[in-house]
Short mmCIF file of C-alpha atoms in Angstrom, two decimals:
data_model
loop_
_atom_site.label_atom_id
_atom_site.label_comp_id
_atom_site.label_asym_id
_atom_site.label_seq_id
_atom_site.Cartn_x
_atom_site.Cartn_y
_atom_site.Cartn_z
CA MET M 147 -88.50 -42.86 5.39
CA ARG M 148 -87.69 -40.60 2.51
CA LYS M 149 -88.28 -37.61 4.76
CA VAL M 150 -85.87 -38.97 7.40
CA PHE M 151 -83.25 -39.64 4.78
CA GLY M 152 -83.62 -36.15 3.40
CA VAL M 153 -83.24 -34.60 6.84
CA LEU M 154 -80.11 -36.65 7.47
CA MET M 155 -78.61 -35.50 4.16
CA ILE M 156 -79.31 -31.87 5.02
CA LEU M 157 -77.71 -32.28 8.46
CA LEU M 158 -74.70 -33.98 6.89
CA MET M 159 -74.23 -31.13 4.40
CA ILE M 160 -74.51 -28.54 7.16
CA LEU M 161 -72.02 -30.41 9.32
CA SER M 162 -69.64 -30.77 6.37
CA GLY M 163 -69.82 -27.03 5.71
CA VAL M 164 -69.10 -26.19 9.33
CA LEU M 165 -66.10 -28.50 9.42
CA SER M 166 -64.85 -27.09 6.15
CA PHE M 167 -65.17 -23.54 7.45
CA GLY M 168 -63.35 -24.53 10.64
CA ASN M 169 -60.51 -26.10 8.69
CA LYS M 170 -60.15 -23.02 6.51
CA ASP M 171 -60.09 -20.77 9.55
CA THR M 172 -57.41 -22.93 11.22
CA ALA M 173 -55.36 -22.97 8.04
CA LYS M 174 -55.52 -19.19 7.82
CA LYS M 175 -54.36 -18.85 11.44
CA GLU M 176 -51.53 -21.30 10.87
CA ALA M 177 -50.43 -19.49 7.70
CA LYS M 178 -50.52 -16.13 9.52
CA ALA M 179 -48.47 -17.53 12.43
CA ALA M 180 -45.94 -19.01 10.02
CA LYS M 181 -45.60 -15.68 8.24
CA VAL M 182 -45.05 -13.85 11.54
CA GLN M 183 -42.42 -16.38 12.53
CA GLU M 184 -40.72 -16.01 9.13
CA VAL M 185 -40.57 -12.22 9.55
CA LYS M 186 -39.08 -12.63 13.03
CA GLU M 187 -36.44 -15.02 11.71
CA GLN M 188 -35.57 -12.63 8.87
CA LYS M 189 -35.14 -9.79 11.37
CA VAL M 190 -32.83 -11.95 13.49
CA VAL M 191 -30.76 -12.86 10.42
CA GLN M 192 -30.56 -9.21 9.29
CA LYS M 193 -29.59 -8.09 12.78
CA LYS M 194 -26.85 -10.73 12.93
CA LYS M 195 -25.57 -9.67 9.50
CA GLY M 196 -25.52 -6.05 10.61
CA THR M 197 -23.64 -6.94 13.80
CA ASP M 198 -21.11 -9.06 11.88
CA LYS M 199 -20.61 -6.24 9.37
CA ARG M 200 -20.03 -3.71 12.14
CA ARG M 201 -17.58 -6.06 13.83
CA LYS M 202 -15.69 -6.61 10.60
CA THR M 203 -15.58 -2.87 9.94
CA ALA M 204 -14.36 -2.16 13.48
CA LYS M 205 -11.75 -4.91 13.23
CA LYS M 206 -10.59 -3.55 9.88
CA LYS M 207 -10.28 -0.04 11.28
CA THR M 208 -8.25 -1.17 14.30
CA SER M 209 -6.02 -3.51 12.31
CA GLU M 210 -5.15 -1.04 9.56
CA TYR M 211 -2.38 1.51 10.00
CA ASP M 212 -1.95 4.57 7.82
CA PHE M 213 1.71 4.45 6.78
CA SER M 214 1.27 7.60 4.68
CA LYS M 215 1.35 9.72 7.85
CA PRO M 216 3.83 10.10 10.73
CA VAL M 217 3.33 8.01 13.86
CA PRO M 218 0.60 9.85 15.82
CA GLN M 219 1.01 11.11 19.36
CA GLY M 220 0.00 8.66 22.05
CA LYS M 221 0.58 7.77 25.66
CA LYS M 222 4.17 8.40 26.76
CA VAL M 223 6.10 5.16 27.26
CA LYS M 224 8.52 4.47 30.08
CA MET M 225 12.26 4.74 29.53
CA SER M 226 12.46 0.95 29.71
CA TYR M 227 10.82 0.92 26.28
CA PHE M 228 14.26 1.59 24.80
CA SER M 229 16.04 -1.21 26.66
CA ASP M 230 15.69 -3.51 23.63
CA ALA M 231 16.19 -0.84 20.96
CA VAL M 232 19.10 0.01 18.70
CA PHE M 233 19.76 3.44 17.18
CA ILE M 234 21.48 3.53 13.80
CA GLY M 235 22.66 6.72 12.14
CA ASP M 236 25.28 9.38 11.60
CA SER M 237 26.89 12.04 13.85
CA ARG M 238 23.48 13.38 14.84
CA THR M 239 22.62 10.01 16.34
CA VAL M 240 26.03 9.93 18.05
CA GLY M 241 25.25 13.27 19.69
CA PHE M 242 21.73 12.19 20.63
CA LEU M 243 22.95 9.05 22.41
CA GLN M 244 25.62 11.01 24.25
CA CYS M 245 23.09 13.55 25.51
CA VAL M 246 20.34 11.16 26.60
CA LYS M 247 21.16 8.10 28.62
CA LEU M 248 18.96 5.22 27.55
CA PRO M 249 18.63 1.88 29.39
CA GLY M 250 20.46 -0.91 27.60
CA GLU M 251 21.61 1.70 25.11
CA THR M 252 22.92 0.36 21.85
CA GLY M 253 23.88 2.66 19.02
CA TYR M 254 25.54 1.89 15.73
CA ALA M 255 26.42 5.39 14.63
CA CYS M 256 29.46 7.37 13.55
CA LYS M 257 30.44 10.71 12.07
CA GLY M 258 29.99 10.98 8.31
CA ASN M 259 27.89 7.82 8.15
CA ALA M 260 25.53 7.38 5.21
CA VAL M 261 22.94 4.84 4.07
CA ASN M 262 25.26 3.32 1.46
CA THR M 263 28.21 2.85 3.84
CA ALA M 264 26.50 2.09 7.15
CA LEU M 265 26.70 -1.72 6.99
CA SER M 266 30.45 -1.69 6.45
CA GLN M 267 31.17 0.71 9.32
CA VAL M 268 33.07 -0.73 12.30
CA VAL M 269 31.01 -0.25 15.47
CA LYS M 270 31.08 -1.28 19.08
CA ALA M 271 28.68 -4.21 19.32
CA LYS M 272 26.50 -5.09 22.28
CA ASP M 273 29.13 -7.54 23.56
CA GLY M 274 31.72 -4.74 23.64
CA LYS M 275 33.70 -5.97 20.64
CA GLN M 276 34.49 -3.97 17.50
CA LYS M 277 32.62 -5.40 14.50
CA MET M 278 31.21 -4.44 11.16
CA MET M 279 27.71 -3.17 11.67
CA LEU M 280 26.33 -5.89 9.40
CA ASN M 281 27.79 -8.59 11.68
CA ALA M 282 26.58 -6.80 14.81
CA ILE M 283 23.02 -6.73 13.43
CA LYS M 284 23.18 -10.40 12.49
CA GLU M 285 24.27 -11.52 15.95
CA GLU M 286 21.87 -9.53 18.13
CA LYS M 287 18.09 -9.37 18.47
CA TYR M 288 16.19 -6.14 18.99
CA LYS M 289 12.53 -5.24 19.40
CA LYS M 290 12.91 -1.72 17.99
CA VAL M 291 15.25 -0.22 15.43
CA TYR M 292 15.55 3.57 15.12
CA LEU M 293 17.14 4.92 11.95
CA MET M 294 18.20 8.49 11.19
CA PHE M 295 20.04 9.29 7.98
CA GLY M 296 19.94 12.01 5.38
CA ILE M 297 21.79 15.10 6.53
CA ASN M 298 25.00 13.99 4.80
CA GLU M 299 23.11 12.63 1.79
CA THR M 300 21.51 16.00 0.99
CA GLY M 301 24.62 16.49 -1.10
CA TRP M 302 23.63 13.56 -3.32
CA PRO M 303 22.25 14.21 -6.83
CA SER M 304 18.66 13.32 -5.94
CA ALA M 305 16.28 12.30 -3.15
CA LYS M 306 15.30 9.27 -5.24
CA ARG M 307 18.84 7.92 -5.20
CA PHE M 308 18.95 8.47 -1.44
CA VAL M 309 15.74 6.56 -0.63
CA ASN M 310 16.69 3.71 -2.98
CA ALA M 311 19.93 3.24 -1.02
CA TYR M 312 18.05 3.76 2.25
CA TRP M 313 15.61 0.98 1.37
CA LYS M 314 18.49 -1.43 0.64
CA LEU M 315 19.85 -0.75 4.11
CA ILE M 316 16.43 -1.21 5.71
CA LYS M 317 15.84 -4.49 3.85
CA THR M 318 19.05 -5.87 5.36
CA VAL M 319 18.04 -4.68 8.84
CA ARG M 320 14.58 -6.20 8.42
CA LYS M 321 16.09 -9.49 7.22
CA TYR M 322 18.12 -9.95 10.40
CA GLN M 323 15.64 -8.25 12.74
CA PRO M 324 12.30 -9.63 11.48
CA ASP M 325 10.52 -9.13 14.81
CA ALA M 326 11.61 -5.54 15.32
CA ILE M 327 9.54 -2.42 14.84
CA ILE M 328 11.45 -0.23 12.38
CA TYR M 329 11.18 3.49 13.05
CA VAL M 330 12.50 5.80 10.35
CA GLN M 331 13.11 9.24 11.78
CA SER M 332 12.76 12.41 9.76
CA ILE M 333 15.79 14.61 9.10
CA TYR M 334 15.57 17.55 11.46
CA PRO M 335 16.40 20.98 9.98
CA VAL M 336 19.53 23.09 10.21
CA SER M 337 19.67 26.69 11.39
CA LYS M 338 18.57 29.55 9.19
CA LYS M 339 22.21 30.66 8.78
CA VAL M 340 23.48 27.23 7.72
CA SER M 341 20.55 26.80 5.35
CA ALA M 342 21.33 30.14 3.70
CA GLU M 343 25.09 29.69 3.44
CA HIS M 344 25.67 25.95 2.86
CA SER M 345 26.01 24.65 -0.67
CA TYR M 346 23.60 21.70 -0.27
CA MET M 347 22.60 21.38 3.39
CA THR M 348 19.49 23.54 3.11
CA ASN M 349 16.11 23.21 4.78
CA LYS M 350 14.41 23.23 1.40
CA ARG M 351 16.45 20.17 0.43
CA ILE M 352 15.86 18.54 3.83
CA ASN M 353 12.10 18.96 3.39
CA GLN M 354 12.36 17.40 -0.05
CA PHE M 355 14.25 14.42 1.36
CA ASN M 356 11.75 14.03 4.20
CA ARG M 357 8.88 13.83 1.72
CA ALA M 358 10.78 11.09 -0.11
CA ILE M 359 11.37 9.22 3.16
CA LEU M 360 7.67 9.36 4.04
CA LYS M 361 6.77 8.08 0.58
CA MET M 362 9.20 5.19 1.07
CA CYS M 363 7.68 4.40 4.47
CA LYS M 364 4.19 4.30 2.97
CA LYS M 365 5.30 1.96 0.18
CA HIS M 366 7.20 -0.48 2.42
CA LYS M 367 5.05 -0.20 5.58
CA LEU M 368 7.62 1.48 7.81
CA TYR M 369 6.89 3.74 10.77
CA TYR M 370 7.85 7.34 10.05
CA VAL M 371 8.61 9.38 13.18
CA ASP M 372 8.69 13.11 12.52
CA VAL M 373 11.23 14.18 15.14
CA ALA M 374 11.84 17.35 13.13
CA ALA M 375 8.48 18.58 14.42
CA ALA M 376 9.90 18.60 17.95
CA LEU M 377 12.89 20.79 17.05
CA LYS M 378 12.01 23.25 14.31
CA ASN M 379 10.63 26.72 14.97
CA LYS M 380 7.59 28.30 13.31
CA ASN M 381 9.72 29.16 10.26
CA GLY M 382 10.87 25.57 9.83
CA ASN M 383 14.44 26.21 10.95
CA LEU M 384 16.51 24.76 13.76
CA PRO M 385 16.53 27.54 16.40
CA LYS M 386 19.83 29.42 16.74
CA SER M 387 20.18 28.30 20.36
CA ALA M 388 19.54 24.64 19.48
CA ALA M 389 23.01 23.92 18.13
CA VAL M 390 26.50 25.40 18.33
CA ASP M 391 27.19 24.67 14.67
CA GLY M 392 23.61 25.01 13.43
CA VAL M 393 23.51 21.31 12.56
CA HIS M 394 23.92 19.08 15.64
CA ALA M 395 21.36 19.50 18.42
CA ARG M 396 22.45 20.48 21.92
CA LYS M 397 21.57 18.41 24.96
CA LYS M 398 18.38 20.38 25.68
CA TYR M 399 17.07 19.70 22.19
CA CYS M 400 18.18 16.07 22.21
CA LYS M 401 15.99 15.69 25.29
CA LYS M 402 13.14 17.25 23.33
CA MET M 403 13.70 14.57 20.69
CA LEU M 404 13.59 11.87 23.33
CA LYS M 405 10.37 13.29 24.75
CA TYR M 406 8.88 13.20 21.26
CA LEU M 407 10.02 9.61 20.68
CA ARG M 408 8.47 8.51 23.97
CA SER M 409 5.06 9.81 22.96
CA HIS M 410 5.16 8.59 19.35
CA THR M 411 5.35 4.81 19.38
CA VAL M 412 3.38 1.83 18.09
CA LYS M 413 2.59 -1.48 19.75
CA ALA M 414 5.35 -4.06 19.68
CA LYS M 415 5.04 -7.04 17.37
CA LYS M 416 3.90 -10.27 19.03
#
């Protein structure tokens, strides 16, 4: 009887050891599988984070605009692009609008106009009536506003004073045209002769004013269109054949300006 009992105890111990070994082996397999699954999940999470980061970076790149540089060249727009635009400026803008016929053309420009007097100038509004420019801007809605000032203001004491007055004008325009894209055009140069002989209307001064305009555009998020690039020669002057008086562009060169404007635009605000 004792022998039988002893045998049973030995068998029980053996069986217990086998079961214990089996349980340990199963536990190891389960732990290994769990670890593999954890690694897979971590990879998925890291991949998702990487994708989200790339998407955010791409979105940031596409949404940001570098206002410290002129509007870059792009696909040429149709002439209908200007059907809801208004051009504001001095005698150079007057000449431009006379030389190029734009659809739905509206221009608030006059000879001798300057940034500090523009709003009080009497202009022909879109409805055909004579009004102060300030009132005309209040009553109408535009999708694009093109500004060109500076040739007359080169006689002012400083470029700083000019851009400060320019910004006051633009703030008023922006207030009454909140949905419009505001394009600030560069001052195109004068001829070599005019630059050499005039008391203040020099290309050196024009370049100085243009740098100030670009700086203003960067600060206030305005679109700077460097139309001067379309007209000046390799020496930075307005070609002799470009203007009778060396200041106001002829029709051929006004068309060059238009061509430049058509290929340097930004997407309209929604």
